[in-house]
Short mmCIF file of C-alpha atoms in Angstrom, two decimals:
data_model
loop_
_atom_site.label_atom_id
_atom_site.label_comp_id
_atom_site.label_asym_id
_atom_site.label_seq_id
_atom_site.Cartn_x
_atom_site.Cartn_y
_atom_site.Cartn_z
CA MET A 1 20.75 16.38 9.47
CA ILE A 2 23.66 16.00 11.86
CA GLU A 3 24.11 18.54 14.41
CA PRO A 4 27.79 18.15 15.99
CA LYS A 5 28.05 18.53 19.74
CA PRO A 6 29.46 16.86 22.45
CA ARG A 7 27.84 13.83 23.19
CA PRO A 8 26.36 12.72 26.52
CA GLY A 9 28.51 10.17 28.76
CA SER A 10 26.42 9.77 31.67
CA THR A 11 24.10 9.86 34.28
CA SER A 12 23.31 11.25 37.09
CA ALA A 13 22.82 8.54 40.05
CA GLY A 14 21.33 6.51 37.83
CA ALA A 15 18.88 8.09 37.00
CA PRO A 16 17.64 7.78 33.13
CA ILE A 17 18.87 10.92 30.82
CA LEU A 18 16.17 9.85 28.29
CA HIS A 19 11.38 9.55 28.13
CA PHE A 20 10.31 7.26 26.10
CA GLY A 21 6.12 7.74 27.41
CA ARG A 22 4.54 5.96 29.09
CA TRP A 23 1.25 6.18 27.14
CA TYR A 24 2.15 3.80 24.05
CA TRP A 25 0.00 1.82 24.43
CA LEU A 26 -3.71 3.43 23.54
CA THR A 27 -2.83 2.95 20.02
CA GLY A 28 -3.23 -0.50 20.47
CA VAL A 29 -6.77 0.62 22.59
CA VAL A 30 -7.62 3.21 19.93
CA LEU A 31 -7.05 1.22 16.93
CA ALA A 32 -9.45 -1.82 18.56
CA ALA A 33 -12.26 0.55 19.29
CA ALA A 34 -12.15 1.83 16.01
CA ASP A 35 -12.30 -2.65 14.79
CA VAL A 36 -15.02 -2.74 17.03
CA LEU A 37 -17.02 0.36 16.88
CA VAL A 38 -17.29 0.24 12.47
CA PHE A 39 -17.39 -3.25 12.50
CA ALA A 40 -20.57 -3.03 14.95
CA ALA A 41 -21.36 -0.01 13.23
CA CYS A 42 -21.37 -2.46 9.98
CA GLY A 43 -23.36 -5.22 11.34
CA VAL A 44 -25.84 -2.50 12.51
CA ALA A 45 -25.91 -0.63 8.86
CA ALA A 46 -25.95 -4.59 7.65
CA VAL A 47 -29.79 -5.13 9.12
CA GLY A 48 -31.05 -2.11 8.60
CA ILE A 49 -30.94 -2.72 4.84
CA TRP A 50 -31.99 -6.15 4.58
CA SER A 51 -34.67 -5.23 7.01
CA ALA A 52 -36.04 -2.97 4.94
CA VAL A 53 -36.17 -4.87 1.86
CA GLU A 54 -37.48 -8.63 4.01
CA ARG A 55 -39.37 -7.22 5.97
CA GLN A 56 -40.43 -10.06 7.46
CA ILE A 57 -37.12 -10.22 9.80
CA ASP A 58 -37.05 -8.45 12.85
CA PRO A 59 -34.10 -6.77 13.19
CA THR A 60 -33.44 -7.39 17.22
CA ASP A 61 -32.68 -11.07 16.85
CA TYR A 62 -29.75 -9.97 15.60
CA LEU A 63 -28.81 -8.65 18.46
CA ALA A 64 -27.71 -12.64 19.96
CA LEU A 65 -24.20 -11.98 17.63
CA TRP A 66 -23.35 -10.23 19.65
CA PRO A 67 -20.42 -12.48 20.69
CA MET A 68 -19.47 -11.36 16.70
CA LEU A 69 -17.98 -8.99 18.16
CA LEU A 70 -15.57 -10.95 20.71
CA VAL A 71 -14.47 -12.99 18.43
CA PHE A 72 -13.41 -10.36 16.09
CA LEU A 73 -11.30 -9.15 18.64
CA GLY A 74 -9.25 -11.71 19.92
CA VAL A 75 -8.71 -13.34 16.46
CA SER A 76 -7.19 -9.04 15.65
CA ALA A 77 -5.60 -9.65 18.73
CA MET A 78 -4.01 -13.20 17.89
CA VAL A 79 -2.35 -11.68 14.18
CA LYS A 80 -0.81 -8.69 16.37
CA LEU A 81 -3.33 -6.30 14.62
CA TYR A 82 -3.08 -4.56 18.30
CA PRO A 83 -1.21 -2.07 18.11
CA GLY A 84 0.17 -3.06 14.38
CA VAL A 85 2.85 -1.20 14.51
CA GLY A 86 5.54 -1.83 11.99
CA THR A 87 3.78 -3.77 10.01
CA HIS A 88 3.23 -3.10 5.65
CA PRO A 89 0.02 -1.25 4.55
CA VAL A 90 -1.03 -4.75 2.89
CA GLU A 91 0.11 -7.22 4.83
CA GLU A 92 -1.88 -5.56 7.28
CA PHE A 93 -5.16 -4.98 5.00
CA ARG A 94 -4.93 -9.03 3.46
CA ARG A 95 -4.37 -9.47 8.00
CA GLN A 96 -8.05 -8.08 8.63
CA GLY A 97 -9.88 -9.23 5.60
CA LEU A 98 -9.30 -13.19 7.25
CA VAL A 99 -10.05 -12.07 9.97
CA ILE A 100 -13.29 -10.32 8.82
CA THR A 101 -13.55 -13.64 6.96
CA LEU A 102 -13.05 -15.67 8.82
CA VAL A 103 -16.14 -14.34 11.62
CA PHE A 104 -18.63 -14.80 9.41
CA LEU A 105 -17.76 -18.30 8.30
CA VAL A 106 -18.23 -19.31 11.50
CA PHE A 107 -21.08 -17.51 13.24
CA ALA A 108 -22.55 -18.77 9.47
CA THR A 109 -22.31 -21.29 9.14
CA GLY A 110 -22.73 -22.60 13.01
CA THR A 111 -26.19 -20.82 12.86
CA PHE A 112 -26.97 -22.36 9.74
CA MET A 113 -26.06 -25.66 10.78
CA PHE A 114 -27.24 -25.67 14.30
CA LYS A 115 -30.48 -23.85 13.29
CA GLN A 116 -31.66 -22.83 17.05
CA GLY A 117 -33.28 -20.11 17.73
CA PRO A 118 -34.06 -17.20 15.35
CA VAL A 119 -33.83 -17.97 11.37
CA TYR A 120 -31.16 -15.12 10.84
CA SER A 121 -31.35 -14.09 6.94
CA ARG A 122 -28.05 -15.21 4.47
CA ALA A 123 -28.25 -11.70 2.98
CA ALA A 124 -27.20 -9.82 5.97
CA PHE A 125 -25.12 -12.07 6.22
CA VAL A 126 -23.17 -11.90 2.50
CA ILE A 127 -24.21 -7.24 3.06
CA ALA A 128 -22.18 -6.73 6.62
CA TRP A 129 -19.86 -8.97 5.38
CA VAL A 130 -19.09 -6.74 2.31
CA LEU A 131 -19.59 -3.83 4.27
CA CYS A 132 -16.94 -4.94 7.09
CA PHE A 133 -14.52 -6.16 4.80
CA ILE A 134 -14.71 -2.56 3.28
CA ALA A 135 -15.12 0.02 5.99
CA VAL A 136 -12.98 -1.62 8.21
CA PRO A 137 -9.64 -1.27 6.68
CA ILE A 138 -10.48 2.31 5.75
CA ALA A 139 -11.76 3.71 9.47
CA ARG A 140 -8.19 1.92 10.82
CA THR A 141 -6.10 3.17 7.54
CA VAL A 142 -8.41 6.90 8.85
CA VAL A 143 -7.45 6.74 12.61
CA LYS A 144 -3.89 6.91 11.61
CA LEU A 145 -3.86 9.59 10.16
CA VAL A 146 -5.63 11.41 12.18
CA CYS A 147 -3.68 9.62 14.80
CA LYS A 148 0.60 9.79 13.98
CA ARG A 149 1.19 13.22 15.23
CA ARG A 150 -0.49 12.58 18.62
CA SER A 151 2.98 11.98 21.12
CA TRP A 152 1.37 8.66 22.61
CA PHE A 153 0.38 7.49 19.22
CA GLY A 154 3.27 4.61 17.55
CA TYR A 155 4.62 2.42 20.13
CA PRO A 156 8.72 3.57 20.62
CA ALA A 157 11.89 2.48 19.61
CA VAL A 158 15.60 3.00 20.29
CA ILE A 159 17.80 2.80 16.80
CA PHE A 160 21.40 0.79 16.65
CA GLY A 161 24.30 1.49 14.01
CA ASN A 162 26.35 3.93 12.92
CA ALA A 163 26.07 7.24 12.02
CA ARG A 164 25.07 7.04 8.01
CA ALA A 165 22.40 3.94 9.00
CA VAL A 166 21.15 5.46 11.86
CA GLU A 167 20.63 8.57 9.57
CA ARG A 168 18.59 6.65 7.11
CA LEU A 169 16.42 4.97 9.80
CA VAL A 170 15.36 7.99 10.62
CA MET A 171 14.18 9.42 7.41
CA GLN A 172 12.09 6.20 6.64
CA LEU A 173 10.46 6.46 9.94
CA GLY A 174 9.95 9.94 9.52
CA ARG A 175 8.26 9.42 6.14
CA TYR A 176 5.79 6.83 6.99
CA PRO A 177 4.51 7.52 10.33
CA ASN A 178 1.47 5.53 10.05
CA LEU A 179 4.18 2.29 10.70
CA GLY A 180 3.97 3.60 14.48
CA LEU A 181 7.40 2.64 15.02
CA ARG A 182 9.36 6.48 16.97
CA ALA A 183 13.04 6.77 17.11
CA LYS A 184 13.41 8.25 21.16
CA ALA A 185 17.38 6.85 20.77
CA ILE A 186 20.76 6.47 19.78
CA VAL A 187 23.25 3.79 20.76
CA SER A 188 26.65 4.16 18.95
CA ALA A 189 29.70 2.41 19.59
CA ASP A 190 31.31 5.61 17.91
CA PRO A 191 32.90 7.36 19.99
CA THR A 192 32.93 10.43 17.17
CA ALA A 193 29.45 10.50 17.07
CA PRO A 194 27.71 13.87 17.25
CA ALA A 195 24.92 14.63 19.89
CA SER A 196 21.57 13.82 18.25
CA ILE A 197 20.89 12.90 14.86
CA ALA A 198 17.80 14.63 13.52
CA SER A 199 17.34 15.53 16.70
CA ILE A 200 17.44 12.36 18.18
CA PRO A 201 19.74 11.97 21.42
CA VAL A 202 23.15 9.32 20.53
CA ILE A 203 24.53 8.07 23.31
CA ASP A 204 26.72 5.36 23.78
CA VAL A 205 26.29 1.45 25.96
CA GLN A 206 27.68 2.46 28.31
CA THR A 207 25.64 4.99 28.71
CA LEU A 208 22.16 2.53 27.77
CA THR A 209 23.57 -0.04 30.84
CA PRO A 210 21.81 2.13 33.84
CA MET A 211 19.00 2.67 31.48
CA LEU A 212 17.57 -0.72 31.48
CA ARG A 213 15.46 -1.10 32.93
CA GLU A 214 13.74 2.28 31.62
CA ALA A 215 14.55 1.06 28.09
CA GLY A 216 13.42 -2.17 28.64
CA LYS A 217 10.20 -1.08 28.45
CA VAL A 218 10.11 0.54 25.58
CA PRO A 219 9.39 -3.07 22.83
CA TYR A 220 11.59 -2.24 19.76
CA ALA A 221 15.23 -2.24 18.91
CA LEU A 222 15.69 -1.30 15.69
CA VAL A 223 20.09 -2.54 14.21
CA GLY A 224 21.02 -1.20 11.36
CA THR A 225 23.69 -3.30 9.64
CA GLU A 226 25.40 -0.98 6.99
CA GLY A 227 29.34 -0.76 8.12
CA MET A 228 28.73 -4.10 12.09
CA SER A 229 31.16 -5.71 12.27
CA ARG A 230 30.07 -9.60 12.88
CA GLU A 231 31.56 -9.27 16.55
CA ALA A 232 29.85 -6.02 16.59
CA ILE A 233 26.32 -7.36 15.41
CA LYS A 234 26.43 -10.77 17.81
CA HIS A 235 28.31 -9.00 20.62
CA LEU A 236 24.77 -6.48 20.79
CA LEU A 237 22.20 -10.01 20.88
CA GLU A 238 23.49 -11.05 23.25
CA GLY A 239 23.97 -8.19 25.37
CA PRO A 240 21.79 -4.94 25.51
CA LEU A 241 19.59 -6.38 22.52
CA GLN A 242 18.52 -9.01 24.45
CA SER A 243 15.73 -6.13 27.00
CA PHE A 244 13.63 -5.89 24.20
CA ARG A 245 10.42 -7.49 22.77
CA HIS A 246 11.25 -7.05 19.22
CA VAL A 247 14.90 -6.97 17.45
CA VAL A 248 14.47 -5.66 14.27
CA LEU A 249 17.35 -6.16 12.33
CA ILE A 250 18.26 -4.13 8.90
CA PRO A 251 20.51 -6.74 6.82
CA ASP A 252 23.63 -4.40 4.70
CA LEU A 253 22.45 -6.39 1.05
CA PRO A 254 21.64 -5.45 -1.79
CA LEU A 255 18.33 -6.68 -1.33
CA PRO A 256 15.00 -5.38 -3.24
CA ALA A 257 11.74 -4.37 -0.07
CA THR A 258 9.89 -7.74 -0.57
CA LEU A 259 6.79 -8.45 1.87
CA TRP A 260 7.68 -11.88 1.24
CA MET A 261 10.85 -12.48 2.37
CA THR A 262 10.83 -15.44 5.07
CA GLY A 263 13.61 -16.39 7.72
CA ARG A 264 14.02 -19.93 7.27
CA ASP A 265 16.15 -22.03 9.33
CA LEU A 266 18.65 -23.61 7.52
CA GLY A 267 19.94 -26.35 10.24
CA GLY A 268 21.07 -23.86 12.18
CA MET A 269 21.77 -21.19 9.46
CA LEU A 270 20.38 -18.33 8.53
CA GLY A 271 18.14 -17.21 5.74
CA LEU A 272 16.06 -15.16 3.83
CA GLU A 273 13.69 -16.68 0.99
CA ILE A 274 12.57 -14.56 -1.65
CA GLU A 275 9.35 -15.61 -3.47
CA HIS A 276 8.88 -14.35 -7.03
CA ARG A 277 4.74 -14.83 -6.47
CA LEU A 278 3.99 -14.82 -10.25
CA LEU A 279 6.51 -16.74 -11.60
CA ASP A 280 3.70 -19.36 -10.55
CA PRO A 281 1.34 -19.65 -13.09
CA GLY A 282 -1.35 -20.61 -10.87
CA ARG A 283 -0.93 -17.35 -8.73
CA ARG A 284 -1.24 -16.17 -12.43
CA MET A 285 -4.48 -17.98 -13.22
CA VAL A 286 -6.51 -16.82 -10.10
CA LYS A 287 -5.15 -13.80 -11.39
CA ARG A 288 -6.64 -13.70 -14.75
CA LEU A 289 -10.13 -15.39 -13.21
CA LEU A 290 -10.80 -12.45 -10.76
CA ASP A 291 -9.93 -10.15 -13.86
CA LEU A 292 -12.59 -12.18 -16.55
CA LEU A 293 -14.79 -12.59 -13.16
CA ALA A 294 -14.56 -8.15 -11.81
CA LEU A 295 -15.61 -7.55 -16.02
CA CYS A 296 -18.44 -9.49 -15.98
CA ILE A 297 -19.45 -6.95 -13.46
CA LEU A 298 -18.29 -3.80 -15.09
CA LEU A 299 -19.16 -4.41 -19.17
CA PRO A 300 -22.30 -3.56 -18.45
CA VAL A 301 -22.52 -0.96 -16.39
CA PHE A 302 -19.84 0.87 -18.58
CA LEU A 303 -21.39 -0.04 -21.99
CA PRO A 304 -24.17 2.61 -22.33
CA VAL A 305 -21.21 4.75 -21.20
CA PHE A 306 -18.65 4.33 -23.55
CA VAL A 307 -21.73 5.55 -26.38
CA LEU A 308 -22.19 8.81 -24.59
CA LEU A 309 -18.42 9.69 -24.09
CA ALA A 310 -17.43 8.12 -27.90
CA GLY A 311 -20.14 10.72 -28.80
CA LEU A 312 -19.09 13.48 -27.03
CA ILE A 313 -15.73 13.20 -28.86
CA LYS A 314 -17.12 12.92 -31.88
CA LEU A 315 -19.38 16.70 -31.46
CA ASP A 316 -16.00 18.02 -29.46
CA SER A 317 -13.34 17.71 -32.92
CA LYS A 318 -12.02 15.24 -35.29
CA GLY A 319 -10.84 12.06 -35.34
CA PRO A 320 -10.80 8.67 -34.24
CA VAL A 321 -13.30 7.68 -31.05
CA LEU A 322 -10.66 5.13 -30.02
CA ILE A 323 -7.00 4.80 -30.72
CA GLY A 324 -4.58 2.55 -30.07
CA LEU A 325 -0.78 3.08 -28.72
CA ARG A 326 1.54 0.97 -28.82
CA ARG A 327 3.23 -0.55 -25.35
CA VAL A 328 5.01 -4.32 -24.04
CA GLY A 329 3.43 -6.82 -23.17
CA PHE A 330 3.65 -9.97 -20.78
CA ASN A 331 7.14 -11.55 -21.75
CA GLY A 332 8.21 -8.51 -23.54
CA LYS A 333 4.85 -9.40 -26.39
CA ILE A 334 3.77 -5.50 -28.17
CA PHE A 335 -0.06 -4.79 -28.33
CA HIS A 336 -1.81 -1.47 -28.39
CA GLN A 337 -3.32 -0.29 -25.59
CA ARG A 338 -7.01 1.31 -26.69
CA LYS A 339 -7.94 5.00 -25.23
CA PHE A 340 -10.64 7.36 -25.82
CA ARG A 341 -8.78 10.10 -27.73
CA THR A 342 -8.14 12.84 -26.01
CA MET A 343 -5.31 15.47 -29.12
CA VAL A 344 -5.96 16.63 -31.85
CA THR A 345 -5.49 14.53 -34.92
CA ASN A 346 -2.10 16.69 -35.19
CA ASN A 347 -0.51 15.64 -31.73
CA ASP A 348 3.25 14.82 -33.33
CA GLN A 349 3.66 18.17 -34.66
CA VAL A 350 2.08 19.90 -32.24
CA LEU A 351 4.70 18.61 -29.65
CA ARG A 352 6.88 18.83 -31.49
CA ASP A 353 6.49 22.99 -31.56
CA ALA A 354 5.23 24.06 -27.81
CA LEU A 355 9.15 21.94 -27.06
CA ALA A 356 11.08 23.92 -29.23
CA ARG A 357 8.97 26.98 -28.46
CA ASP A 358 9.03 26.16 -24.85
CA PRO A 359 12.17 25.08 -22.93
CA ALA A 360 10.96 24.49 -19.81
CA LEU A 361 8.41 22.15 -21.48
CA LYS A 362 10.54 20.79 -23.70
CA LYS A 363 12.39 19.63 -19.88
CA GLU A 364 9.38 18.27 -18.36
CA TRP A 365 8.72 16.95 -21.54
CA ASP A 366 13.02 14.89 -20.63
CA GLU A 367 12.07 14.81 -17.02
CA THR A 368 8.84 12.30 -16.35
CA GLN A 369 7.04 12.31 -20.72
CA LYS A 370 4.10 13.28 -19.67
CA LEU A 371 2.74 18.02 -19.05
CA ARG A 372 1.01 19.33 -16.38
CA ASN A 373 -0.51 21.38 -19.44
CA ASP A 374 -0.81 19.30 -22.53
CA PRO A 375 -1.30 21.94 -25.88
CA ARG A 376 -2.38 18.67 -27.70
CA LEU A 377 -6.20 18.16 -25.62
CA THR A 378 -8.41 18.94 -26.79
CA ARG A 379 -11.87 20.40 -24.52
CA VAL A 380 -13.90 16.97 -23.64
CA GLY A 381 -10.25 15.29 -23.57
CA LYS A 382 -8.59 17.59 -20.91
CA TRP A 383 -11.88 16.16 -18.85
CA LEU A 384 -11.63 12.57 -19.61
CA ARG A 385 -7.67 12.84 -18.97
CA ARG A 386 -8.31 14.56 -15.47
CA THR A 387 -11.50 12.50 -15.09
CA SER A 388 -9.54 9.55 -15.47
CA VAL A 389 -12.04 7.83 -17.69
CA ASP A 390 -10.08 8.32 -20.44
CA GLU A 391 -9.17 4.60 -19.69
CA LEU A 392 -12.06 2.43 -19.52
CA PRO A 393 -11.79 1.25 -23.05
CA GLN A 394 -8.92 -0.94 -21.98
CA ILE A 395 -10.93 -3.25 -19.81
CA PHE A 396 -10.85 -5.07 -24.03
CA ASN A 397 -7.11 -5.61 -23.36
CA VAL A 398 -8.07 -6.74 -20.30
CA LEU A 399 -10.65 -9.47 -21.92
CA VAL A 400 -8.27 -10.14 -24.44
CA GLY A 401 -5.80 -11.06 -21.64
CA GLN A 402 -3.90 -7.85 -22.84
CA MET A 403 -3.59 -6.07 -19.51
CA SER A 404 -5.02 -7.34 -16.18
CA LEU A 405 -6.65 -4.35 -14.13
CA VAL A 406 -4.80 -3.93 -11.69
CA GLY A 407 -0.50 -4.19 -12.48
CA PRO A 408 2.59 -2.01 -13.56
CA ARG A 409 2.43 0.80 -15.80
CA PRO A 410 2.18 0.45 -19.96
CA ILE A 411 5.28 1.69 -20.76
CA THR A 412 6.77 1.91 -24.49
CA THR A 413 9.37 0.32 -26.03
CA GLY A 414 11.78 3.63 -26.56
CA GLU A 415 10.72 3.73 -22.35
CA THR A 416 12.29 -0.06 -21.82
CA ALA A 417 15.75 1.98 -21.78
CA LYS A 418 15.00 3.48 -18.95
CA TYR A 419 14.37 0.32 -16.82
CA GLN A 420 17.64 -0.56 -16.70
CA GLU A 421 18.24 -4.20 -15.66
CA LEU A 422 14.17 -3.14 -14.20
CA ALA A 423 12.51 -4.13 -16.90
CA SER A 424 12.85 -8.06 -17.16
CA VAL A 425 10.91 -8.03 -14.62
CA TYR A 426 8.52 -5.50 -15.55
CA THR A 427 7.36 -7.84 -18.26
CA LYS A 428 6.68 -11.16 -15.52
CA SER A 429 3.75 -9.21 -14.78
CA LEU A 430 0.65 -7.92 -18.02
CA PRO A 431 0.34 -3.91 -17.72
CA GLY A 432 -2.90 -2.49 -15.63
CA MET A 433 -5.93 -0.01 -15.95
CA THR A 434 -4.57 0.96 -12.69
CA GLY A 435 -1.40 -0.23 -10.77
CA LEU A 436 0.85 1.06 -7.70
CA TRP A 437 2.60 4.36 -9.17
CA GLN A 438 -1.36 6.09 -9.67
CA VAL A 439 -2.26 5.48 -6.16
CA SER A 440 1.31 6.93 -4.91
CA GLY A 441 0.33 10.32 -6.46
CA ARG A 442 0.41 9.99 -10.86
CA ASN A 443 1.49 11.54 -12.73
CA ASP A 444 3.18 14.31 -10.01
CA LEU A 445 5.77 11.07 -9.50
CA SER A 446 9.31 11.73 -11.11
CA TYR A 447 10.14 9.13 -13.92
CA ASP A 448 12.66 6.89 -11.49
CA ASP A 449 9.99 6.77 -8.79
CA ARG A 450 7.37 4.93 -11.57
CA VAL A 451 10.44 2.46 -12.66
CA THR A 452 10.63 1.68 -8.86
CA LEU A 453 6.85 2.09 -8.11
CA ASP A 454 6.39 -0.88 -11.00
CA ALA A 455 8.98 -3.01 -10.07
CA TYR A 456 7.82 -3.10 -6.85
CA TYR A 457 4.43 -4.23 -7.83
CA VAL A 458 6.01 -6.64 -9.40
CA ARG A 459 7.72 -8.47 -6.54
CA ASN A 460 5.16 -8.10 -4.29
CA TRP A 461 2.28 -8.89 -5.68
CA SER A 462 -0.78 -11.27 -4.54
CA ILE A 463 -4.20 -10.83 -3.97
CA TRP A 464 -4.51 -8.56 -1.39
CA LEU A 465 -1.93 -5.65 -2.12
CA ASP A 466 -4.66 -6.02 -6.04
CA LEU A 467 -7.16 -5.17 -3.91
CA TYR A 468 -5.45 -2.77 -1.46
CA ILE A 469 -4.63 -0.64 -5.08
CA VAL A 470 -8.04 -0.87 -6.18
CA ILE A 471 -8.88 0.48 -3.55
CA LYS A 472 -7.00 2.77 -3.39
CA THR A 473 -7.82 4.20 -6.87
CA VAL A 474 -11.75 4.65 -6.02
CA TRP A 475 -9.89 7.29 -4.10
CA VAL A 476 -8.09 8.51 -6.46
CA VAL A 477 -10.02 8.52 -9.28
CA LEU A 478 -13.03 10.78 -6.27
CA THR A 479 -9.58 13.34 -6.00
CA GLY A 480 -8.71 13.74 -9.31
CA ARG A 481 -4.42 13.39 -7.65
CA GLY A 482 -2.23 14.20 -10.17
CA ALA A 483 -4.30 13.50 -12.90
CA TYR A 484 -3.45 16.26 -15.74
#
């Protein structure tokens, strides 16, 4: 990763030795254009859908609402969605959802209160809002996936710090190109630092000075404070970092990643507030009410499916249709997780025999508690697992309050030891039918990754995170990614 080459010591005739790129502003333009086009397309589709149902309305009347596009674009810019770099996908989704809802509320209220011009359909407004709420964030994600490797996508950043801190930062930015931050130069005060780290040039502060005119056009500076003295950080803040519009400090503190950390001014002293949202009874009540509301919609749809699947399971193999698995719930309380039976009735013996015969299979089981080719599965069971419909009976666990639609992965009592100190974090939330680990790789993830994702979910819970996971779950189920 680190290339031990001689470092460049100076520039030639004061000319900058690095090229930062001058087209990064296209990132915001492309995202804004995509947002407006999809917003408009959703409006047209909503009017078209409702005009097919209610033939008395004139679709051309809705052309007078074109200022909604300008308001949508303006409010999106105000909440810093353009270019929107360095923003977590859930936070970006939250901002977009709020902007879309605000714009529709303002225009719907205005048109219905003043009653001037044509009478617009409330149903058309609702359909358009739903379509925009779903389609605009999805379109933005697709645009980022398509453009993330383009040379103009993302904003250039200069990284400050020692070799270890810088390497971690560079790897993280490379792992998440959707954040839109591109490391272009590394500034280090260490005279023994290599010429480049991960192919990014390393320079010193003195070399940066003649480049400040050019560097001033780079909006972002990232500072890895690991190993830095207070004096060194103060020198950077009062010196070179003054030339950057955005300065992000990555503190050398044992803090978990959280979306809900807020800076506080405590009489001139900086404080970092971490909000544990699931400790708030009011927020837990809102989450429960949303689960019940969703069940009112889902149960009538899924009941005929339950009957059909029960028949297939009975025809395929002997045994009960449903099974109950002992799992750890909220505050450590044990409950029985309901699932369609996907295994033979003597599955424990079949597993023991298979693990005894195959060391590779035993290693896979010990590492993940899952088997890609599980010998215990029935014919129908393999299909149920692959499509994830074996999880549907957990709706009844949600109904009685033992589970939530979204939450951490249900675990056994034996697995709590693997969570170690995170076990107390895990039990602060109801287990979920779907969750962050399911939409981040499912069974393809290591066990440690699953534990980390469960802890991240509990620490970062919000309604927006739940909605984000639900939307991603639909895609994961349709593609079958990581399901076995």
